[in-house]
Amino acid sequence: MPDGIPASQPPFDPLEGAQAGGLAGAIPFVYGHPDPDLLPVEKIITATERALRARGRLALQYGPEQGYGPLLDYLIGKVERDEGLSITRANIVLCAGAAQGLDTAARLFTCPGDVVLVEAPSYHEAIATLRDHPVKLKQVPMDDQGLVVEALAERLEALSQAGRRVAFLYTIPTFQNQAGITLTAERREALVELAAEQGLLLVEDDVYRDLCFEGQVPPSLYELAGGRGVIRLGSFSKILAAGLRLGWIIAKPEVIQRIVSCGLKGNEGGANPFVAHVVAAFCQEGWLEPHIAQLVARYRTRRDALLAALEQERPDGVRWTRPAGGFFVWLTLPEPLEAETVLATAAERGVLFAPGVHFFAEGGGHRNLRLPFSFLSEAQIAEGVRTLAEVIKEQGSRGARKQGSYEAQSSKVVV
Amino acid sequence: MPDGIPASQPPFDPLEGAQAGGLAGAIPFVYGHPDPDLLPVEKIITATERALRARGRLALQYGPEQGYGPLLDYLIGKVERDEGLSITRANIVLCAGAAQGLDTAARLFTCPGDVVLVEAPSYHEAIATLRDHPVKLKQVPMDDQGLVVEALAERLEALSQAGRRVAFLYTIPTFQNQAGITLTAERREALVELAAEQGLLLVEDDVYRDLCFEGQVPPSLYELAGGRGVIRLGSFSKILAAGLRLGWIIAKPEVIQRIVSCGLKGNEGGANPFVAHVVAAFCQEGWLEPHIAQLVARYRTRRDALLAALEQERPDGVRWTRPAGGFFVWLTLPEPLEAETVLATAAERGVLFAPGVHFFAEGGGHRNLRLPFSFLSEAQIAEGVRTLAEVIKEQGSRGARKQGSYEAQSSKVVV
């Protein structure tokens, strides 16, 4: 368990409570958090010292609304190098994490009563962030290739016929939080084409892009759309440290200009100037790239451990996603099992997870559960999956009994 | 001029541009910013090192939504010690600066179409922040004792008769930004009483409280209201460093609970965890109190320099406020002078200021100008006022001539 966990733990709530902590004595498949063992504490101390010694008076003062210029330039160079994507300062603004980026999109680019579309499932904190704005959330299903574009087209058509304005689609196309699925290249083309036809703004949450375990990440929606109609959110939370609260927004110049000139940006004097100077110093030392490589290696090992444990236990009838990056594996239980019933028993045996129902804006997910692998050791992962498979086996057996199918007691059926 | 000012300056805009910079070769009575000479750069380096060495894994991770507990406890102790105000953790939440606090109030405690009331004048960035929400801003006049409570009562009555819901009044009762005026104790009582009668929520921006040059700061509206119906915003921006982006909100438990459980708080994992740990380490070392004392001494000297220069130059017919704390002196020019006309000539002579028109939600301020004294040396202040008085004298003379009053050329009339 990480250092610094408070001695007393809050009552378990799979989605709330002490975010940094973890739960003593339990295996929490709960936190979609970076591994605290990999936080570059000493390097951030050094970067702080260098940044403040060199230009403390700028770093500790209100900054320009767009954010600290040299960090913007580093990010411009990064997307050029990693993706061959050419942008300028007119296309980028810093934000206080992708969280602020999404909140800003909701504040500036919706009108009261608008519909905002989200994937089913989607990131629960994004759903909660959007719900604090006077918009109505509607969901669009995913399959194992990501968002179902035909279903989006149908939903748009139905909303249009009902006279509803759709402000934007919030989508996490790469290593999706929660499902771990990556929208295929073909689907991306289709999505961008449909969005252009329908004038649908896309808010692309792209915070897991760098955590790619194998193969190539498909081009971003922003790139495929030639920058038109896409607001792309990036973040240092997953690739450096979530506690820094620093991210960026890439979009066309008019969108960036609207964000840069919004009231909050002027009021705050840009996103976290002190942190931006520290992160710029960290990146300018060349420390980010090897750090990301280390994260990828670690998370790949954990993803592998989780998939291997699932393969070994093979809980009967359970399906799961095989993420090529990111933090999450998504399980679907066979009927008649329900994730919340499984959770109740698993929690008694010290294994916690978030049931899928939390991740749907309009319902669903009763048979789903999310297993983040970023925060747990391989040993915890193996033990957790073993316990989970046991519970699923027992409940599958009981569920079958309840339905009167006594054959279900045979080991063949329930595994 | 402070270190770190970019070599190339943006075109002058009295309210925008590079916030941290200042303008080379000019005397910018523009920035309501802390003095960069007083930023405790070395102590923040040390605090960062201590915080990260002691608990880097917590500081760099997502934190609890309410904010880092030991910093909350420090702030609870601070208001008890400084104001005799007794609050608990149920009454406080960290936020990413008072800017985020105000934005949060607008996001969570307004409905589309609501009216939000602001003082005339008010903080322009607050006005801009509120304008990004679907509310309508209306203003309430101030006099030299602060907000005119009778005028507020009339405005509320008229709005009620027009069927408009008022979400809240945003007020800066102490060392007001922009006017430098402090709402008197009697007016505070009357305001709190009226608000209670009318069910009017008060958002009390209290970020200058600690920068008191003389006398006692009257009790906060929060205290007078017994905590009911007041959301009080505090900040480290003016008393430690604006680039840190850290503040706090004090309110009754139900309000705090709503803020703590809002989507953005969960999404960001609390307000700036890294910075909160650094600031907590700074405060726990006992460094904040002497730092504030140093700031008060410096800003008092500058306030004195500005008032002395105004007394000495005595531009005819000009009235000004005499702030007992904070950053701002507010001037009113005699008719027929206009602040923007004065600015045009003053800027040619290297003296910049923000004309009053920017600070009114519904118009006004043509004869007002704002002179912040926090960011300028005493020499700059003296020289700036000299130039300003010259321009006012010339334009007063010309204005009088235009009106055909040739007597106005006499030195007696135009000074």
GROMACS .gro file of N, CA and C in nm, chain A residues 2-4 16-20 32-37 39-42 44-45 48-49 52-53 56-65 99-100 102-103 107-108 112 123 125-126 128-129 132-134 237-238 241-245 258 262-270 272-275 278 375, chain B residues 2-4 16-20 32-37 39-42 44-45 48-49 52-53 56-65 99-100 102-103 107-108 112 123 125-126 128-129 132-134 237-238 241-245 258 262-270 272-275 278 375:
model
  432
    2PRO      N    1   0.042   0.228  -0.066
    2PRO     CA    2   0.123   0.349  -0.071
    2PRO      C    3   0.142   0.412   0.066
    3ASP      N    4   0.250   0.483   0.079
    3ASP     CA    5   0.269   0.565   0.199
    3ASP      C    6   0.158   0.668   0.209
    4GLY      N    7   0.148   0.721   0.328
    4GLY     CA    8   0.069   0.843   0.343
    4GLY      C    9  -0.080   0.816   0.346
   16GLU      N   10  -1.663   0.756  -0.411
   16GLU     CA   11  -1.631   0.881  -0.341
   16GLU      C   12  -1.529   0.858  -0.232
   17GLY      N   13  -1.522   0.951  -0.140
   17GLY     CA   14  -1.433   0.934  -0.026
   17GLY      C   15  -1.293   0.983  -0.057
   18ALA      N   16  -1.203   0.945   0.029
   18ALA     CA   17  -1.065   0.994   0.022
   18ALA      C   18  -1.000   0.942  -0.105
   19GLN      N   19  -0.989   1.030  -0.205
   19GLN     CA   20  -0.944   0.986  -0.336
   19GLN      C   21  -0.803   0.931  -0.334
   20ALA      N   22  -0.719   0.991  -0.255
   20ALA     CA   23  -0.578   0.953  -0.263
   20ALA      C   24  -0.548   0.826  -0.186
   32GLY      N   25  -0.921   0.487  -1.046
   32GLY     CA   26  -0.860   0.508  -1.177
   32GLY      C   27  -0.752   0.612  -1.161
   33HIS      N   28  -0.655   0.580  -1.078
   33HIS     CA   29  -0.552   0.677  -1.039
   33HIS      C   30  -0.415   0.631  -1.084
   34PRO      N   31  -0.326   0.726  -1.107
   34PRO     CA   32  -0.187   0.689  -1.130
   34PRO      C   33  -0.131   0.614  -1.009
   35ASP      N   34  -0.034   0.529  -1.036
   35ASP     CA   35   0.033   0.454  -0.930
   35ASP      C   36   0.121   0.550  -0.849
   36PRO      N   37   0.093   0.564  -0.719
   36PRO     CA   38   0.172   0.661  -0.640
   36PRO      C   39   0.320   0.626  -0.630
   37ASP      N   40   0.353   0.496  -0.646
   37ASP     CA   41   0.495   0.458  -0.644
   37ASP      C   42   0.573   0.524  -0.757
   39LEU      N   43   0.521   0.829  -0.881
   39LEU     CA   44   0.522   0.976  -0.883
   39LEU      C   45   0.666   1.026  -0.868
   40PRO      N   46   0.710   1.112  -0.958
   40PRO     CA   47   0.850   1.155  -0.955
   40PRO      C   48   0.874   1.267  -0.854
   41VAL      N   49   0.862   1.231  -0.728
   41VAL     CA   50   0.864   1.330  -0.620
   41VAL      C   51   0.992   1.414  -0.622
   42GLU      N   52   1.106   1.348  -0.627
   42GLU     CA   53   1.233   1.422  -0.620
   42GLU      C   54   1.250   1.514  -0.740
   44ILE      N   55   1.019   1.654  -0.910
   44ILE     CA   56   0.929   1.771  -0.900
   44ILE      C   57   0.985   1.871  -0.798
   45ILE      N   58   1.048   1.822  -0.694
   45ILE     CA   59   1.117   1.915  -0.602
   45ILE      C   60   1.224   1.993  -0.678
   48THR      N   61   1.073   2.243  -0.920
   48THR     CA   62   1.020   2.359  -0.848
   48THR      C   63   1.133   2.456  -0.814
   49GLU      N   64   1.240   2.400  -0.762
   49GLU     CA   65   1.354   2.484  -0.724
   49GLU      C   66   1.408   2.559  -0.847
   52LEU      N   67   1.146   2.826  -0.975
   52LEU     CA   68   1.129   2.944  -0.888
   52LEU      C   69   1.258   3.027  -0.881
   53ARG      N   70   1.373   2.960  -0.881
   53ARG     CA   71   1.498   3.037  -0.880
   53ARG      C   72   1.511   3.120  -1.007
   56GLY      N   73   1.083   3.307  -1.029
   56GLY     CA   74   0.982   3.294  -0.924
   56GLY      C   75   0.879   3.406  -0.928
   57ARG      N   76   0.923   3.524  -0.965
   57ARG     CA   77   0.829   3.636  -0.963
   57ARG      C   78   0.721   3.623  -1.069
   58LEU      N   79   0.753   3.558  -1.178
   58LEU     CA   80   0.649   3.531  -1.278
   58LEU      C   81   0.563   3.412  -1.234
   59ALA      N   82   0.630   3.309  -1.182
   59ALA     CA   83   0.559   3.185  -1.151
   59ALA      C   84   0.458   3.203  -1.039
   60LEU      N   85   0.485   3.296  -0.949
   60LEU     CA   86   0.399   3.313  -0.831
   60LEU      C   87   0.299   3.427  -0.847
   61GLN      N   88   0.301   3.490  -0.963
   61GLN     CA   89   0.211   3.602  -0.990
   61GLN      C   90   0.098   3.554  -1.081
   62TYR      N   91  -0.006   3.636  -1.098
   62TYR     CA   92  -0.102   3.608  -1.205
   62TYR      C   93  -0.026   3.594  -1.335
   63GLY      N   94  -0.070   3.502  -1.419
   63GLY     CA   95  -0.004   3.482  -1.548
   63GLY      C   96  -0.093   3.523  -1.662
   64PRO      N   97  -0.042   3.510  -1.783
   64PRO     CA   98  -0.127   3.538  -1.900
   64PRO      C   99  -0.241   3.436  -1.907
   65GLU      N  100  -0.356   3.480  -1.956
   65GLU     CA  101  -0.476   3.396  -1.956
   65GLU      C  102  -0.455   3.264  -2.031
   99ALA      N  103  -1.047   1.826  -1.618
   99ALA     CA  104  -1.171   1.855  -1.545
   99ALA      C  105  -1.216   1.998  -1.572
  100GLN      N  106  -1.123   2.093  -1.556
  100GLN     CA  107  -1.159   2.232  -1.585
  100GLN      C  108  -1.189   2.250  -1.733
  102LEU      N  109  -1.333   2.038  -1.939
  102LEU     CA  110  -1.471   1.996  -1.966
  102LEU      C  111  -1.570   2.094  -1.906
  103ASP      N  112  -1.543   2.139  -1.785
  103ASP     CA  113  -1.633   2.237  -1.723
  103ASP      C  114  -1.639   2.365  -1.807
  107ARG      N  115  -1.953   2.538  -1.979
  107ARG     CA  116  -1.989   2.676  -1.943
  107ARG      C  117  -2.001   2.765  -2.066
  108LEU      N  118  -1.909   2.748  -2.161
  108LEU     CA  119  -1.901   2.842  -2.273
  108LEU      C  120  -1.973   2.795  -2.398
  112PRO      N  121  -2.870   2.689  -2.191
  112PRO     CA  122  -2.963   2.617  -2.104
  112PRO      C  123  -3.064   2.536  -2.186
  123TYR      N  124  -1.718   0.839  -1.828
  123TYR     CA  125  -1.647   0.874  -1.704
  123TYR      C  126  -1.746   0.938  -1.608
  125GLU      N  127  -1.720   1.106  -1.335
  125GLU     CA  128  -1.693   1.243  -1.288
  125GLU      C  129  -1.722   1.344  -1.400
  126ALA      N  130  -1.707   1.302  -1.523
  126ALA     CA  131  -1.745   1.389  -1.634
  126ALA      C  132  -1.896   1.405  -1.638
  128ALA      N  133  -2.093   1.382  -1.386
  128ALA     CA  134  -2.129   1.469  -1.272
  128ALA      C  135  -2.095   1.615  -1.302
  129THR      N  136  -1.982   1.638  -1.366
  129THR     CA  137  -1.943   1.775  -1.402
  129THR      C  138  -2.046   1.838  -1.496
  132ASP      N  139  -2.389   1.952  -1.347
  132ASP     CA  140  -2.398   2.078  -1.273
  132ASP      C  141  -2.427   2.197  -1.364
  133HIS      N  142  -2.440   2.170  -1.492
  133HIS     CA  143  -2.478   2.275  -1.587
  133HIS      C  144  -2.622   2.249  -1.633
  134PRO      N  145  -2.689   2.356  -1.677
  134PRO     CA  146  -2.831   2.339  -1.713
  134PRO      C  147  -2.850   2.275  -1.851
  237SER      N  148  -0.229   1.477  -1.567
  237SER     CA  149  -0.270   1.396  -1.451
  237SER      C  150  -0.227   1.251  -1.465
  238LYS      N  151  -0.243   1.193  -1.582
  238LYS     CA  152  -0.212   1.051  -1.599
  238LYS      C  153  -0.066   1.028  -1.635
  241ALA      N  154   0.139   1.383  -1.279
  241ALA     CA  155   0.085   1.377  -1.144
  241ALA      C  156  -0.050   1.448  -1.141
  242ALA      N  157  -0.151   1.376  -1.092
  242ALA     CA  158  -0.287   1.429  -1.089
  242ALA      C  159  -0.300   1.548  -0.994
  243GLY      N  160  -0.220   1.546  -0.886
  243GLY     CA  161  -0.229   1.653  -0.786
  243GLY      C  162  -0.182   1.788  -0.837
  244LEU      N  163  -0.119   1.790  -0.954
  244LEU     CA  164  -0.072   1.917  -1.010
  244LEU      C  165  -0.187   1.999  -1.068
  245ARG      N  166  -0.292   1.932  -1.113
  245ARG     CA  167  -0.407   1.999  -1.176
  245ARG      C  168  -0.363   2.084  -1.293
  258ARG      N  169  -1.206   3.224  -2.747
  258ARG     CA  170  -1.322   3.237  -2.657
  258ARG      C  171  -1.285   3.190  -2.516
  262CYS      N  172  -1.244   3.419  -2.162
  262CYS     CA  173  -1.358   3.399  -2.072
  262CYS      C  174  -1.328   3.461  -1.935
  263GLY      N  175  -1.432   3.484  -1.859
  263GLY     CA  176  -1.418   3.552  -1.731
  263GLY      C  177  -1.327   3.480  -1.634
  264LEU      N  178  -1.343   3.349  -1.624
  264LEU     CA  179  -1.265   3.274  -1.526
  264LEU      C  180  -1.116   3.279  -1.558
  265LYS      N  181  -1.083   3.270  -1.686
  265LYS     CA  182  -0.940   3.274  -1.724
  265LYS      C  183  -0.877   3.407  -1.684
  266GLY      N  184  -0.950   3.517  -1.708
  266GLY     CA  185  -0.898   3.646  -1.668
  266GLY      C  186  -0.889   3.657  -1.516
  267ASN      N  187  -0.990   3.605  -1.452
  267ASN     CA  188  -1.000   3.612  -1.307
  267ASN      C  189  -0.887   3.533  -1.240
  268GLU      N  190  -0.855   3.417  -1.294
  268GLU     CA  191  -0.752   3.334  -1.231
  268GLU      C  192  -0.612   3.370  -1.280
  269GLY      N  193  -0.604   3.448  -1.387
  269GLY     CA  194  -0.472   3.479  -1.442
  269GLY      C  195  -0.407   3.356  -1.502
  270GLY      N  196  -0.484   3.283  -1.582
  270GLY     CA  197  -0.432   3.163  -1.646
  270GLY      C  198  -0.433   3.044  -1.552
  272ASN      N  199  -0.318   2.782  -1.320
  272ASN     CA  200  -0.212   2.742  -1.228
  272ASN      C  201  -0.071   2.785  -1.268
  273PRO      N  202  -0.043   2.914  -1.268
  273PRO     CA  203   0.089   2.962  -1.314
  273PRO      C  204   0.208   2.895  -1.243
  274PHE      N  205   0.202   2.883  -1.112
  274PHE     CA  206   0.311   2.819  -1.037
  274PHE      C  207   0.335   2.678  -1.090
  275VAL      N  208   0.229   2.600  -1.096
  275VAL     CA  209   0.242   2.461  -1.142
  275VAL      C  210   0.291   2.458  -1.287
  278VAL      N  211   0.655   2.492  -1.293
  278VAL     CA  212   0.720   2.370  -1.243
  278VAL      C  213   0.718   2.261  -1.351
  375PHE      N  214  -0.362   0.115  -1.019
  375PHE     CA  215  -0.334   0.152  -0.879
  375PHE      C  216  -0.293   0.031  -0.796
  417PRO      N  217   0.993   4.478  -1.205
  417PRO     CA  218   1.025   4.343  -1.158
  417PRO      C  219   1.106   4.264  -1.261
  418ASP      N  220   1.178   4.169  -1.209
  418ASP     CA  221   1.246   4.074  -1.296
  418ASP      C  222   1.144   3.999  -1.380
  419GLY      N  223   1.193   3.937  -1.482
  419GLY     CA  224   1.113   3.838  -1.552
  419GLY      C  225   1.009   3.897  -1.644
  431GLU      N  226  -0.636   4.389  -2.001
  431GLU     CA  227  -0.597   4.257  -2.048
  431GLU      C  228  -0.448   4.250  -2.069
  432GLY      N  229  -0.407   4.149  -2.145
  432GLY     CA  230  -0.265   4.137  -2.178
  432GLY      C  231  -0.191   4.057  -2.073
  433ALA      N  232  -0.061   4.062  -2.083
  433ALA     CA  233   0.025   3.980  -1.997
  433ALA      C  234   0.008   4.025  -1.852
  434GLN      N  235  -0.065   3.947  -1.774
  434GLN     CA  236  -0.100   3.991  -1.640
  434GLN      C  237   0.021   4.011  -1.551
  435ALA      N  238   0.118   3.926  -1.567
  435ALA     CA  239   0.229   3.931  -1.473
  435ALA      C  240   0.329   4.040  -1.505
  447GLY      N  241  -0.397   4.529  -1.028
  447GLY     CA  242  -0.434   4.506  -0.889
  447GLY      C  243  -0.367   4.378  -0.844
  448HIS      N  244  -0.234   4.381  -0.849
  448HIS     CA  245  -0.155   4.260  -0.825
  448HIS      C  246  -0.067   4.276  -0.703
  449PRO      N  247  -0.038   4.166  -0.637
  449PRO     CA  248   0.063   4.170  -0.531
  449PRO      C  249   0.197   4.220  -0.586
  450ASP      N  250   0.273   4.282  -0.501
  450ASP     CA  251   0.406   4.330  -0.538
  450ASP      C  252   0.500   4.209  -0.556
  451PRO      N  253   0.554   4.192  -0.676
  451PRO     CA  254   0.639   4.074  -0.699
  451PRO      C  255   0.766   4.073  -0.613
  452ASP      N  256   0.810   4.192  -0.570
  452ASP     CA  257   0.929   4.197  -0.482
  452ASP      C  258   0.906   4.124  -0.350
  454LEU      N  259   0.719   3.850  -0.308
  454LEU     CA  260   0.685   3.708  -0.318
  454LEU      C  261   0.791   3.626  -0.245
  455PRO      N  262   0.750   3.538  -0.155
  455PRO     CA  263   0.847   3.464  -0.073
  455PRO      C  264   0.902   3.341  -0.148
  456VAL      N  265   0.977   3.369  -0.253
  456VAL     CA  266   1.022   3.264  -0.345
  456VAL      C  267   1.099   3.153  -0.272
  457GLU      N  268   1.198   3.192  -0.193
  457GLU     CA  269   1.281   3.090  -0.128
  457GLU      C  270   1.200   3.006  -0.029
  459ILE      N  271   0.888   2.936  -0.046
  459ILE     CA  272   0.799   2.843  -0.118
  459ILE      C  273   0.880   2.725  -0.173
  460ILE      N  274   1.002   2.749  -0.213
  460ILE     CA  275   1.090   2.637  -0.252
  460ILE      C  276   1.107   2.542  -0.133
  463THR      N  277   0.788   2.355  -0.051
  463THR     CA  278   0.764   2.248  -0.150
  463THR      C  279   0.848   2.126  -0.116
  464GLU      N  280   0.975   2.152  -0.087
  464GLU     CA  281   1.064   2.040  -0.056
  464GLU      C  282   1.013   1.965   0.068
  467LEU      N  283   0.675   1.777  -0.011
  467LEU     CA  284   0.688   1.660  -0.099
  467LEU      C  285   0.771   1.550  -0.034
  468ARG      N  286   0.873   1.587   0.041
  468ARG     CA  287   0.952   1.484   0.110
  468ARG      C  288   0.866   1.411   0.214
  471GLY      N  289   0.483   1.330  -0.044
  471GLY     CA  290   0.474   1.356  -0.188
  471GLY      C  291   0.369   1.272  -0.257
  472ARG      N  292   0.350   1.150  -0.211
  472ARG     CA  293   0.254   1.063  -0.278
  472ARG      C  294   0.111   1.109  -0.259
  473LEU      N  295   0.084   1.175  -0.148
  473LEU     CA  296  -0.049   1.233  -0.131
  473LEU      C  297  -0.061   1.364  -0.208
  474ALA      N  298   0.046   1.444  -0.200
  474ALA     CA  299   0.041   1.579  -0.258
  474ALA      C  300   0.027   1.574  -0.410
  475LEU      N  301   0.082   1.471  -0.471
  475LEU     CA  302   0.083   1.466  -0.618
  475LEU      C  303  -0.029   1.380  -0.676
  476GLN      N  304  -0.113   1.327  -0.589
  476GLN     CA  305  -0.224   1.241  -0.630
  476GLN      C  306  -0.354   1.322  -0.623
  477TYR      N  307  -0.462   1.266  -0.679
  477TYR     CA  308  -0.593   1.324  -0.651
  477TYR      C  309  -0.613   1.330  -0.500
  478GLY      N  310  -0.675   1.437  -0.454
  478GLY     CA  311  -0.698   1.452  -0.311
  478GLY      C  312  -0.846   1.442  -0.278
  479PRO      N  313  -0.878   1.454  -0.151
  479PRO     CA  314  -1.020   1.456  -0.112
  479PRO      C  315  -1.087   1.582  -0.169
  480GLU      N  316  -1.214   1.569  -0.202
  480GLU     CA  317  -1.285   1.678  -0.269
  480GLU      C  318  -1.284   1.806  -0.186
  514ALA      N  319  -1.150   3.304  -0.757
  514ALA     CA  320  -1.206   3.300  -0.892
  514ALA      C  321  -1.290   3.174  -0.911
  515GLN      N  322  -1.232   3.059  -0.874
  515GLN     CA  323  -1.309   2.935  -0.884
  515GLN      C  324  -1.426   2.936  -0.786
  517LEU      N  325  -1.612   3.192  -0.696
  517LEU     CA  326  -1.723   3.267  -0.754
  517LEU      C  327  -1.785   3.189  -0.869
  518ASP      N  328  -1.701   3.130  -0.952
  518ASP     CA  329  -1.753   3.051  -1.064
  518ASP      C  330  -1.838   2.935  -1.011
  522ARG      N  331  -2.223   2.854  -1.080
  522ARG     CA  332  -2.260   2.726  -1.141
  522ARG      C  333  -2.365   2.652  -1.058
  523LEU      N  334  -2.347   2.655  -0.927
  523LEU     CA  335  -2.432   2.571  -0.842
  523LEU      C  336  -2.552   2.643  -0.783
  527PRO      N  337  -3.083   2.938  -1.482
  527PRO     CA  338  -3.083   3.022  -1.602
  527PRO      C  339  -3.190   3.131  -1.592
  538TYR      N  340  -1.560   4.435  -0.922
  538TYR     CA  341  -1.438   4.376  -0.979
  538TYR      C  342  -1.469   4.327  -1.121
  540GLU      N  343  -1.322   4.137  -1.333
  540GLU     CA  344  -1.307   3.995  -1.366
  540GLU      C  345  -1.419   3.912  -1.303
  541ALA      N  346  -1.472   3.960  -1.193
  541ALA     CA  347  -1.589   3.893  -1.135
  541ALA      C  348  -1.710   3.912  -1.225
  543ALA      N  349  -1.701   3.960  -1.542
  543ALA     CA  350  -1.679   3.875  -1.660
  543ALA      C  351  -1.705   3.728  -1.628
  544THR      N  352  -1.665   3.685  -1.510
  544THR     CA  353  -1.688   3.545  -1.470
  544THR      C  354  -1.837   3.516  -1.463
  547ASP      N  355  -2.033   3.474  -1.798
  547ASP     CA  356  -2.025   3.347  -1.873
  547ASP      C  357  -2.129   3.246  -1.828
  548HIS      N  358  -2.211   3.285  -1.732
  548HIS     CA  359  -2.322   3.199  -1.689
  548HIS      C  360  -2.453   3.261  -1.737
  549PRO      N  361  -2.556   3.178  -1.752
  549PRO     CA  362  -2.681   3.230  -1.808
  549PRO      C  363  -2.763   3.308  -1.707
  652SER      N  364  -0.418   3.450  -0.273
  652SER     CA  365  -0.360   3.529  -0.383
  652SER      C  366  -0.300   3.660  -0.335
  653LYS      N  367  -0.372   3.730  -0.246
  653LYS     CA  368  -0.325   3.861  -0.205
  653LYS      C  369  -0.231   3.853  -0.085
  656ALA      N  370   0.060   3.431  -0.268
  656ALA     CA  371   0.101   3.440  -0.408
  656ALA      C  372  -0.016   3.402  -0.498
  657ALA      N  373  -0.046   3.492  -0.592
  657ALA     CA  374  -0.160   3.471  -0.681
  657ALA      C  375  -0.139   3.352  -0.774
  658GLY      N  376  -0.012   3.326  -0.812
  658GLY     CA  377   0.016   3.218  -0.904
  658GLY      C  378  -0.008   3.080  -0.846
  659LEU      N  379  -0.032   3.073  -0.715
  659LEU     CA  380  -0.061   2.943  -0.653
  659LEU      C  381  -0.202   2.895  -0.683
  660ARG      N  382  -0.293   2.987  -0.706
  660ARG     CA  383  -0.435   2.955  -0.732
  660ARG      C  384  -0.494   2.871  -0.619
  673ARG      N  385  -2.282   2.077  -0.075
  673ARG     CA  386  -2.317   2.085  -0.218
  673ARG      C  387  -2.192   2.111  -0.302
  677CYS      N  388  -1.999   1.850  -0.575
  677CYS     CA  389  -2.026   1.888  -0.714
  677CYS      C  390  -1.934   1.811  -0.808
  678GLY      N  391  -1.972   1.807  -0.933
  678GLY     CA  392  -1.899   1.726  -1.031
  678GLY      C  393  -1.754   1.768  -1.046
  679LEU      N  394  -1.731   1.897  -1.056
  679LEU     CA  395  -1.595   1.944  -1.079
  679LEU      C  396  -1.502   1.908  -0.964
  680LYS      N  397  -1.552   1.919  -0.841
  680LYS     CA  398  -1.468   1.886  -0.725
  680LYS      C  399  -1.426   1.739  -0.729
  681GLY      N  400  -1.520   1.651  -0.761
  681GLY     CA  401  -1.486   1.509  -0.772
  681GLY      C  402  -1.391   1.485  -0.888
  682ASN      N  403  -1.416   1.555  -0.996
  682ASN     CA  404  -1.337   1.539  -1.118
  682ASN      C  405  -1.193   1.583  -1.096
  683GLU      N  406  -1.174   1.693  -1.025
  683GLU     CA  407  -1.038   1.745  -1.005
  683GLU      C  408  -0.970   1.682  -0.884
  684GLY      N  409  -1.048   1.613  -0.800
  684GLY     CA  410  -0.989   1.556  -0.680
  684GLY      C  411  -0.947   1.664  -0.583
  685GLY      N  412  -1.038   1.761  -0.562
  685GLY     CA  413  -1.008   1.869  -0.469
  685GLY      C  414  -0.925   1.977  -0.535
  687ASN      N  415  -0.636   2.186  -0.626
  687ASN     CA  416  -0.491   2.193  -0.632
  687ASN      C  417  -0.419   2.123  -0.516
  688PRO      N  418  -0.427   1.990  -0.511
  688PRO     CA  419  -0.366   1.917  -0.398
  688PRO      C  420  -0.217   1.950  -0.377
  689PHE      N  421  -0.140   1.951  -0.482
  689PHE     CA  422   0.003   1.982  -0.469
  689PHE      C  423   0.023   2.118  -0.403
  690VAL      N  424  -0.043   2.217  -0.456
  690VAL     CA  425  -0.029   2.352  -0.401
  690VAL      C  426  -0.080   2.357  -0.257
  693VAL      N  427   0.186   2.239  -0.033
  693VAL     CA  428   0.294   2.338  -0.023
  693VAL      C  429   0.252   2.453   0.070
  790PHE      N  430   0.130   4.757  -0.680
  790PHE     CA  431   0.228   4.704  -0.776
  790PHE      C  432   0.338   4.805  -0.807
   0.00000   0.00000   0.00000
